[in-house]
Structure formats: C-alpha cells, structure tokens
Amino acid sequence: MTSFPHLASINASPRVLKVLSDLHADAAAEGPYLNPAASLDKFVALDTDKCALVYLLLRASGARYVVEAGTSFGLSTIYLALAVGQNAVASGAGKVIATEKEAAKAVRARENWARAGPEVEQWIELREGDLRETLKTDLAEPVDFLLLDIWTPMALPTLKLVQPHLKKGAIVVADNVDAAKEGYRELVEYIGKPENGFKATSIPFSGGLGFYVYLGQE
Ligand SMILES: C[S@@+](CC[C@H](N)C(=O)[O-])C[C@H]1O[C@@H](n2cnc3c(N)ncnc32)[C@H](O)[C@@H]1O
C-alpha cells in the first residue's frame, strides 16, 4: 500500500483506508490538470492534506449535513461521508449531497464508494447532472458544511444556491483560491461584502484553501 501520512488523521477501517490509499495513488499518477475538457478521465482530486483537514473540521464541528460541489470519482466524498457517518452515530441522521455532471464520473464514484462499503456508501446521496439544477431543491436540513471543489465559474452560483440553507456557523471551504485567483474573483468579492454574512481567511496549502464561516445576514 502506498503511504500517505495524512491518512493517520482519519478514523476508518482498514478496508476504507486501503481504498483511500489506492485512490490517492491513482490520482497522484494522473498528471496535471489542464482544463475541464481534458479532465473527463481524471480525478482532479483534493490533495491528501486538504482531505484530512476537511475530515477533521467535520469531526470537530459535528457536521451531519454536507454539500459537495463537485464529486468527480468520489475521492473527497469518502472523507466527507466517513465524518458524517461518525458524527451521526447518536442520531443516525446525516447526509452528504454529492454533485457530478459527468455521467461516466458518477459511475466511477459509485464504484469507489461501493469498494469502501457501508461505512461510507450509506451516507451519500449523489445528484447527477448540472448542480445549478440538482441543488435547486430538496436541501431540507440546515447545511453544516459546503465543499467547493468545482470549476471556478460554478463556485459563486453554488454558494448562492446553498446559502439560504446554511446554518449559522456553517463552514465553506474552496480549493485552489490562490492558484485560481482570477476564477474565484467573484466568489471572493461576494464573501468579502459584510452584508453577505461571511467571515473569511485562507489556509496556505498548495494553491490556497479558502476558509469561510457563515455568520448569517444581519
Ligand atoms: C475538481 S473536480 C472534483 C474532485 C473531487 N472533489 C475530489 O476531490 O475527488 C470537479 C468536478 O466538478 C464537476 N463539475 C463541473 N461543473 C459541474 C456542474 N455544473 N455541476 C456538477 N458537477 C460539475 C466536474 O465534472 C468535476 O468532476
């Protein structure tokens, strides 16, 4: 098994840890991201350190309702589902709403979650199609956490769809905010306006990780 030190941060069965290790190894071997059209057969996955941080943030905050934009082959989703499942032990209630517009990627994601097994699979609802449609309805529970790991033009539209459902204190994380600064310009401007109810910082992981807390609109 390839060694990924950040997996030491994760509470999971050997079966799930093996799947994570295998998928990270595959993702690491795939070469650089060029553009959306050239990434249909690629994970374009969140880095392992970022995945570990997201998992620990979810565990620390007790998050049980999570939205992920987008999902690709479902690698980051495994971390979200593990945390949600572990946070939901007492109540039995929790869900990761995953989103993916490419049908072939959705198939791969479902295969990966099946390999990981019930510890992961049962907590995920995958919404296939364009998230501008699939997230329009049925966000019934207050959302505790939103992961924005999506082509940048989708970041602000996603936030605007999910924001009415964010609980006060909800965390929003956006990947590569420094590396894709121009792409994220509208999102960062929106988050920076006090009337929109967010407080922001960034974490100096590779490419930058935007970290936002929704404190609510006055
Ligand atoms: C960076 S990848 C996600 C990687 C994933 N979070 C991981 O770490 O394994 C972004 C994904 O968003 C999907 N996507 C892009 N635009 C979308 C949209 N409008 N609706 C749903 N999914 C979309 C892409 O097909 C791609 O698979």
PDB file of N, CA, C and O in Angstrom, residues 148-205:
ATOM      1  N   LEU A 148     -16.438  23.475  -1.871  1.00  0.00           N
ATOM      2  CA  LEU A 148     -16.408  23.973  -3.249  1.00  0.00           C
ATOM      3  C   LEU A 148     -15.123  23.483  -3.912  1.00  0.00           C
ATOM      4  O   LEU A 148     -14.049  24.062  -3.725  1.00  0.00           O
ATOM      5  N   ASP A 149     -15.249  22.380  -4.632  1.00  0.00           N
ATOM      6  CA  ASP A 149     -14.099  21.819  -5.360  1.00  0.00           C
ATOM      7  C   ASP A 149     -14.588  21.600  -6.777  1.00  0.00           C
ATOM      8  O   ASP A 149     -14.762  20.484  -7.242  1.00  0.00           O
ATOM      9  N   ILE A 150     -14.807  22.721  -7.456  1.00  0.00           N
ATOM     10  CA  ILE A 150     -15.602  22.745  -8.684  1.00  0.00           C
ATOM     11  C   ILE A 150     -14.914  23.695  -9.650  1.00  0.00           C
ATOM     12  O   ILE A 150     -14.103  24.510  -9.237  1.00  0.00           O
ATOM     13  N   TRP A 151     -15.246  23.585 -10.942  1.00  0.00           N
ATOM     14  CA  TRP A 151     -14.699  24.571 -11.886  1.00  0.00           C
ATOM     15  C   TRP A 151     -15.118  25.953 -11.372  1.00  0.00           C
ATOM     16  O   TRP A 151     -16.275  26.175 -11.016  1.00  0.00           O
ATOM     17  N   THR A 152     -14.178  26.893 -11.387  1.00  0.00           N
ATOM     18  CA  THR A 152     -14.400  28.156 -10.664  1.00  0.00           C
ATOM     19  C   THR A 152     -15.653  28.953 -11.093  1.00  0.00           C
ATOM     20  O   THR A 152     -16.253  29.582 -10.227  1.00  0.00           O
ATOM     21  N   PRO A 153     -16.066  28.923 -12.373  1.00  0.00           N
ATOM     22  CA  PRO A 153     -17.281  29.696 -12.697  1.00  0.00           C
ATOM     23  C   PRO A 153     -18.516  29.197 -11.945  1.00  0.00           C
ATOM     24  O   PRO A 153     -19.532  29.891 -11.862  1.00  0.00           O
ATOM     25  N   MET A 154     -18.444  27.973 -11.421  1.00  0.00           N
ATOM     26  CA  MET A 154     -19.585  27.390 -10.699  1.00  0.00           C
ATOM     27  C   MET A 154     -19.570  27.740  -9.209  1.00  0.00           C
ATOM     28  O   MET A 154     -20.539  27.487  -8.501  1.00  0.00           O
ATOM     29  N   ALA A 155     -18.454  28.315  -8.719  1.00  0.00           N
ATOM     30  CA  ALA A 155     -18.309  28.458  -7.266  1.00  0.00           C
ATOM     31  C   ALA A 155     -19.358  29.406  -6.685  1.00  0.00           C
ATOM     32  O   ALA A 155     -20.066  29.049  -5.718  1.00  0.00           O
ATOM     33  N   LEU A 156     -19.476  30.599  -7.252  1.00  0.00           N
ATOM     34  CA  LEU A 156     -20.436  31.553  -6.695  1.00  0.00           C
ATOM     35  C   LEU A 156     -21.883  31.120  -6.921  1.00  0.00           C
ATOM     36  O   LEU A 156     -22.694  31.180  -5.978  1.00  0.00           O
ATOM     37  N   PRO A 157     -22.240  30.630  -8.140  1.00  0.00           N
ATOM     38  CA  PRO A 157     -23.622  30.122  -8.294  1.00  0.00           C
ATOM     39  C   PRO A 157     -23.958  29.027  -7.282  1.00  0.00           C
ATOM     40  O   PRO A 157     -25.075  28.971  -6.768  1.00  0.00           O
ATOM     41  N   THR A 158     -22.990  28.163  -6.983  1.00  0.00           N
ATOM     42  CA  THR A 158     -23.252  27.107  -5.994  1.00  0.00           C
ATOM     43  C   THR A 158     -23.489  27.717  -4.619  1.00  0.00           C
ATOM     44  O   THR A 158     -24.447  27.361  -3.916  1.00  0.00           O
ATOM     45  N   LEU A 159     -22.607  28.629  -4.240  1.00  0.00           N
ATOM     46  CA  LEU A 159     -22.759  29.243  -2.915  1.00  0.00           C
ATOM     47  C   LEU A 159     -24.120  29.923  -2.791  1.00  0.00           C
ATOM     48  O   LEU A 159     -24.801  29.789  -1.764  1.00  0.00           O
ATOM     49  N   LYS A 160     -24.539  30.615  -3.853  1.00  0.00           N
ATOM     50  CA  LYS A 160     -25.823  31.331  -3.778  1.00  0.00           C
ATOM     51  C   LYS A 160     -27.000  30.369  -3.656  1.00  0.00           C
ATOM     52  O   LYS A 160     -28.000  30.677  -3.013  1.00  0.00           O
ATOM     53  N   LEU A 161     -26.871  29.185  -4.280  1.00  0.00           N
ATOM     54  CA  LEU A 161     -27.949  28.186  -4.154  1.00  0.00           C
ATOM     55  C   LEU A 161     -28.004  27.596  -2.751  1.00  0.00           C
ATOM     56  O   LEU A 161     -29.078  27.334  -2.209  1.00  0.00           O
ATOM     57  N   VAL A 162     -26.840  27.381  -2.166  1.00  0.00           N
ATOM     58  CA  VAL A 162     -26.777  26.682  -0.873  1.00  0.00           C
ATOM     59  C   VAL A 162     -26.930  27.659   0.297  1.00  0.00           C
ATOM     60  O   VAL A 162     -27.441  27.287   1.361  1.00  0.00           O
ATOM     61  N   GLN A 163     -26.530  28.913   0.103  1.00  0.00           N
ATOM     62  CA  GLN A 163     -26.501  29.867   1.220  1.00  0.00           C
ATOM     63  C   GLN A 163     -27.820  29.960   2.001  1.00  0.00           C
ATOM     64  O   GLN A 163     -27.780  29.989   3.243  1.00  0.00           O
ATOM     65  N   PRO A 164     -28.976  29.968   1.347  1.00  0.00           N
ATOM     66  CA  PRO A 164     -30.216  30.053   2.140  1.00  0.00           C
ATOM     67  C   PRO A 164     -30.395  28.876   3.096  1.00  0.00           C
ATOM     68  O   PRO A 164     -31.203  28.947   4.017  1.00  0.00           O
ATOM     69  N   HIS A 165     -29.647  27.802   2.873  1.00  0.00           N
ATOM     70  CA  HIS A 165     -29.780  26.601   3.711  1.00  0.00           C
ATOM     71  C   HIS A 165     -28.635  26.461   4.715  1.00  0.00           C
ATOM     72  O   HIS A 165     -28.632  25.508   5.511  1.00  0.00           O
ATOM     73  N   LEU A 166     -27.654  27.362   4.645  1.00  0.00           N
ATOM     74  CA  LEU A 166     -26.523  27.254   5.575  1.00  0.00           C
ATOM     75  C   LEU A 166     -26.970  27.605   6.982  1.00  0.00           C
ATOM     76  O   LEU A 166     -27.645  28.607   7.196  1.00  0.00           O
ATOM     77  N   LYS A 167     -26.557  26.790   7.941  1.00  0.00           N
ATOM     78  CA  LYS A 167     -26.834  27.171   9.330  1.00  0.00           C
ATOM     79  C   LYS A 167     -25.833  28.261   9.744  1.00  0.00           C
ATOM     80  O   LYS A 167     -24.773  28.398   9.109  1.00  0.00           O
ATOM     81  N   LYS A 168     -26.177  29.020  10.755  1.00  0.00           N
ATOM     82  CA  LYS A 168     -25.195  29.979  11.271  1.00  0.00           C
ATOM     83  C   LYS A 168     -24.025  29.200  11.847  1.00  0.00           C
ATOM     84  O   LYS A 168     -24.229  28.268  12.633  1.00  0.00           O
ATOM     85  N   GLY A 169     -22.826  29.574  11.441  1.00  0.00           N
ATOM     86  CA  GLY A 169     -21.637  28.832  11.870  1.00  0.00           C
ATOM     87  C   GLY A 169     -21.208  27.785  10.860  1.00  0.00           C
ATOM     88  O   GLY A 169     -20.213  27.088  11.089  1.00  0.00           O
ATOM     89  N   ALA A 170     -21.943  27.677   9.759  1.00  0.00           N
ATOM     90  CA  ALA A 170     -21.554  26.711   8.720  1.00  0.00           C
ATOM     91  C   ALA A 170     -20.183  27.085   8.145  1.00  0.00           C
ATOM     92  O   ALA A 170     -19.827  28.261   8.051  1.00  0.00           O
ATOM     93  N   ILE A 171     -19.450  26.053   7.756  1.00  0.00           N
ATOM     94  CA  ILE A 171     -18.118  26.243   7.166  1.00  0.00           C
ATOM     95  C   ILE A 171     -18.202  26.002   5.661  1.00  0.00           C
ATOM     96  O   ILE A 171     -18.857  25.046   5.214  1.00  0.00           O
ATOM     97  N   VAL A 172     -17.543  26.876   4.919  1.00  0.00           N
ATOM     98  CA  VAL A 172     -17.411  26.703   3.464  1.00  0.00           C
ATOM     99  C   VAL A 172     -15.921  26.666   3.145  1.00  0.00           C
ATOM    100  O   VAL A 172     -15.176  27.538   3.605  1.00  0.00           O
ATOM    101  N   VAL A 173     -15.507  25.654   2.405  1.00  0.00           N
ATOM    102  CA  VAL A 173     -14.099  25.522   2.010  1.00  0.00           C
ATOM    103  C   VAL A 173     -14.038  25.525   0.491  1.00  0.00           C
ATOM    104  O   VAL A 173     -14.840  24.851  -0.166  1.00  0.00           O
ATOM    105  N   ALA A 174     -13.102  26.303  -0.061  1.00  0.00           N
ATOM    106  CA  ALA A 174     -12.947  26.370  -1.528  1.00  0.00           C
ATOM    107  C   ALA A 174     -11.507  26.057  -1.896  1.00  0.00           C
ATOM    108  O   ALA A 174     -10.573  26.672  -1.352  1.00  0.00           O
ATOM    109  N   ASP A 175     -11.336  25.124  -2.832  1.00  0.00           N
ATOM    110  CA  ASP A 175      -9.975  24.685  -3.170  1.00  0.00           C
ATOM    111  C   ASP A 175      -9.320  25.601  -4.200  1.00  0.00           C
ATOM    112  O   ASP A 175      -9.975  26.093  -5.117  1.00  0.00           O
ATOM    113  N   ASN A 176      -8.030  25.797  -4.026  1.00  0.00           N
ATOM    114  CA  ASN A 176      -7.184  26.498  -5.007  1.00  0.00           C
ATOM    115  C   ASN A 176      -7.530  27.966  -5.190  1.00  0.00           C
ATOM    116  O   ASN A 176      -7.445  28.492  -6.295  1.00  0.00           O
ATOM    117  N   VAL A 177      -7.912  28.630  -4.105  1.00  0.00           N
ATOM    118  CA  VAL A 177      -8.308  30.036  -4.237  1.00  0.00           C
ATOM    119  C   VAL A 177      -7.154  30.944  -4.641  1.00  0.00           C
ATOM    120  O   VAL A 177      -7.388  31.994  -5.238  1.00  0.00           O
ATOM    121  N   ASP A 178      -5.919  30.548  -4.310  1.00  0.00           N
ATOM    122  CA  ASP A 178      -4.776  31.381  -4.736  1.00  0.00           C
ATOM    123  C   ASP A 178      -4.358  31.008  -6.159  1.00  0.00           C
ATOM    124  O   ASP A 178      -4.168  31.870  -7.011  1.00  0.00           O
ATOM    125  N   ALA A 179      -4.256  29.710  -6.423  1.00  0.00           N
ATOM    126  CA  ALA A 179      -3.821  29.267  -7.758  1.00  0.00           C
ATOM    127  C   ALA A 179      -4.811  29.711  -8.835  1.00  0.00           C
ATOM    128  O   ALA A 179      -4.414  30.007  -9.961  1.00  0.00           O
ATOM    129  N   ALA A 180      -6.096  29.734  -8.491  1.00  0.00           N
ATOM    130  CA  ALA A 180      -7.127  30.114  -9.469  1.00  0.00           C
ATOM    131  C   ALA A 180      -7.777  31.435  -9.050  1.00  0.00           C
ATOM    132  O   ALA A 180      -9.001  31.586  -9.061  1.00  0.00           O
ATOM    133  N   LYS A 181      -6.929  32.390  -8.688  1.00  0.00           N
ATOM    134  CA  LYS A 181      -7.398  33.663  -8.125  1.00  0.00           C
ATOM    135  C   LYS A 181      -8.405  34.372  -9.036  1.00  0.00           C
ATOM    136  O   LYS A 181      -9.452  34.840  -8.586  1.00  0.00           O
ATOM    137  N   GLU A 182      -8.068  34.446 -10.327  1.00  0.00           N
ATOM    138  CA  GLU A 182      -8.960  35.166 -11.242  1.00  0.00           C
ATOM    139  C   GLU A 182     -10.314  34.450 -11.345  1.00  0.00           C
ATOM    140  O   GLU A 182     -11.366  35.079 -11.315  1.00  0.00           O
ATOM    141  N   GLY A 183     -10.271  33.124 -11.401  1.00  0.00           N
ATOM    142  CA  GLY A 183     -11.516  32.362 -11.488  1.00  0.00           C
ATOM    143  C   GLY A 183     -12.401  32.539 -10.274  1.00  0.00           C
ATOM    144  O   GLY A 183     -13.631  32.497 -10.373  1.00  0.00           O
ATOM    145  N   TYR A 184     -11.788  32.733  -9.131  1.00  0.00           N
ATOM    146  CA  TYR A 184     -12.549  32.869  -7.878  1.00  0.00           C
ATOM    147  C   TYR A 184     -12.881  34.319  -7.532  1.00  0.00           C
ATOM    148  O   TYR A 184     -13.425  34.581  -6.459  1.00  0.00           O
ATOM    149  N   ARG A 185     -12.531  35.254  -8.430  1.00  0.00           N
ATOM    150  CA  ARG A 185     -12.658  36.674  -8.073  1.00  0.00           C
ATOM    151  C   ARG A 185     -14.073  37.026  -7.598  1.00  0.00           C
ATOM    152  O   ARG A 185     -14.264  37.646  -6.552  1.00  0.00           O
ATOM    153  N   GLU A 186     -15.082  36.574  -8.332  1.00  0.00           N
ATOM    154  CA  GLU A 186     -16.459  36.946  -7.970  1.00  0.00           C
ATOM    155  C   GLU A 186     -16.856  36.344  -6.626  1.00  0.00           C
ATOM    156  O   GLU A 186     -17.542  36.982  -5.822  1.00  0.00           O
ATOM    157  N   LEU A 187     -16.441  35.098  -6.380  1.00  0.00           N
ATOM    158  CA  LEU A 187     -16.761  34.454  -5.103  1.00  0.00           C
ATOM    159  C   LEU A 187     -16.123  35.224  -3.945  1.00  0.00           C
ATOM    160  O   LEU A 187     -16.776  35.531  -2.940  1.00  0.00           O
ATOM    161  N   VAL A 188     -14.853  35.546  -4.113  1.00  0.00           N
ATOM    162  CA  VAL A 188     -14.117  36.222  -3.033  1.00  0.00           C
ATOM    163  C   VAL A 188     -14.706  37.615  -2.780  1.00  0.00           C
ATOM    164  O   VAL A 188     -14.859  38.047  -1.627  1.00  0.00           O
ATOM    165  N   GLU A 189     -15.092  38.307  -3.854  1.00  0.00           N
ATOM    166  CA  GLU A 189     -15.727  39.627  -3.680  1.00  0.00           C
ATOM    167  C   GLU A 189     -17.041  39.485  -2.919  1.00  0.00           C
ATOM    168  O   GLU A 189     -17.341  40.260  -2.013  1.00  0.00           O
ATOM    169  N   TYR A 190     -17.815  38.485  -3.292  1.00  0.00           N
ATOM    170  CA  TYR A 190     -19.121  38.271  -2.643  1.00  0.00           C
ATOM    171  C   TYR A 190     -18.939  37.955  -1.162  1.00  0.00           C
ATOM    172  O   TYR A 190     -19.589  38.533  -0.298  1.00  0.00           O
ATOM    173  N   ILE A 191     -18.011  37.049  -0.877  1.00  0.00           N
ATOM    174  CA  ILE A 191     -17.748  36.647   0.510  1.00  0.00           C
ATOM    175  C   ILE A 191     -17.255  37.840   1.325  1.00  0.00           C
ATOM    176  O   ILE A 191     -17.533  37.952   2.520  1.00  0.00           O
ATOM    177  N   GLY A 192     -16.518  38.731   0.664  1.00  0.00           N
ATOM    178  CA  GLY A 192     -15.909  39.865   1.374  1.00  0.00           C
ATOM    179  C   GLY A 192     -16.890  40.966   1.719  1.00  0.00           C
ATOM    180  O   GLY A 192     -16.562  41.856   2.512  1.00  0.00           O
ATOM    181  N   LYS A 193     -18.086  40.938   1.153  1.00  0.00           N
ATOM    182  CA  LYS A 193     -19.065  42.002   1.463  1.00  0.00           C
ATOM    183  C   LYS A 193     -19.758  41.668   2.775  1.00  0.00           C
ATOM    184  O   LYS A 193     -20.441  40.632   2.875  1.00  0.00           O
ATOM    185  N   PRO A 194     -19.623  42.535   3.788  1.00  0.00           N
ATOM    186  CA  PRO A 194     -20.161  42.212   5.120  1.00  0.00           C
ATOM    187  C   PRO A 194     -21.643  41.833   5.088  1.00  0.00           C
ATOM    188  O   PRO A 194     -22.085  40.962   5.849  1.00  0.00           O
ATOM    189  N   GLU A 195     -22.403  42.474   4.195  1.00  0.00           N
ATOM    190  CA  GLU A 195     -23.850  42.214   4.177  1.00  0.00           C
ATOM    191  C   GLU A 195     -24.183  40.779   3.753  1.00  0.00           C
ATOM    192  O   GLU A 195     -25.302  40.314   3.941  1.00  0.00           O
ATOM    193  N   ASN A 196     -23.212  40.058   3.202  1.00  0.00           N
ATOM    194  CA  ASN A 196     -23.496  38.671   2.787  1.00  0.00           C
ATOM    195  C   ASN A 196     -23.271  37.661   3.901  1.00  0.00           C
ATOM    196  O   ASN A 196     -23.576  36.470   3.743  1.00  0.00           O
ATOM    197  N   GLY A 197     -22.710  38.122   5.023  1.00  0.00           N
ATOM    198  CA  GLY A 197     -22.744  37.290   6.229  1.00  0.00           C
ATOM    199  C   GLY A 197     -21.589  36.322   6.445  1.00  0.00           C
ATOM    200  O   GLY A 197     -21.696  35.439   7.290  1.00  0.00           O
ATOM    201  N   PHE A 198     -20.497  36.492   5.696  1.00  0.00           N
ATOM    202  CA  PHE A 198     -19.370  35.555   5.843  1.00  0.00           C
ATOM    203  C   PHE A 198     -18.160  36.231   6.489  1.00  0.00           C
ATOM    204  O   PHE A 198     -17.969  37.447   6.354  1.00  0.00           O
ATOM    205  N   LYS A 199     -17.351  35.454   7.164  1.00  0.00           N
ATOM    206  CA  LYS A 199     -16.005  35.864   7.557  1.00  0.00           C
ATOM    207  C   LYS A 199     -15.034  34.908   6.871  1.00  0.00           C
ATOM    208  O   LYS A 199     -15.331  33.700   6.757  1.00  0.00           O
ATOM    209  N   ALA A 200     -13.899  35.458   6.443  1.00  0.00           N
ATOM    210  CA  ALA A 200     -13.027  34.674   5.548  1.00  0.00           C
ATOM    211  C   ALA A 200     -11.580  34.697   5.979  1.00  0.00           C
ATOM    212  O   ALA A 200     -11.092  35.679   6.529  1.00  0.00           O
ATOM    213  N   THR A 201     -10.919  33.596   5.719  1.00  0.00           N
ATOM    214  CA  THR A 201      -9.463  33.571   5.759  1.00  0.00           C
ATOM    215  C   THR A 201      -9.032  32.521   4.737  1.00  0.00           C
ATOM    216  O   THR A 201      -9.878  31.938   4.046  1.00  0.00           O
ATOM    217  N   SER A 202      -7.719  32.327   4.631  1.00  0.00           N
ATOM    218  CA  SER A 202      -7.283  31.242   3.747  1.00  0.00           C
ATOM    219  C   SER A 202      -6.146  30.491   4.419  1.00  0.00           C
ATOM    220  O   SER A 202      -5.455  31.026   5.284  1.00  0.00           O
ATOM    221  N   ILE A 203      -6.004  29.259   4.013  1.00  0.00           N
ATOM    222  CA  ILE A 203      -5.022  28.367   4.622  1.00  0.00           C
ATOM    223  C   ILE A 203      -3.960  28.087   3.561  1.00  0.00           C
ATOM    224  O   ILE A 203      -4.306  27.737   2.423  1.00  0.00           O
ATOM    225  N   PRO A 204      -2.673  28.258   3.924  1.00  0.00           N
ATOM    226  CA  PRO A 204      -1.637  28.198   2.881  1.00  0.00           C
ATOM    227  C   PRO A 204      -1.219  26.794   2.443  1.00  0.00           C
ATOM    228  O   PRO A 204      -0.037  26.482   2.355  1.00  0.00           O
ATOM    229  N   PHE A 205      -2.211  25.963   2.170  1.00  0.00           N
ATOM    230  CA  PHE A 205      -1.909  24.705   1.486  1.00  0.00           C
ATOM    231  C   PHE A 205      -1.566  25.017   0.028  1.00  0.00           C
ATOM    232  O   PHE A 205      -1.803  26.135  -0.442  1.00  0.00           O
TER     233      PHE A 205
END
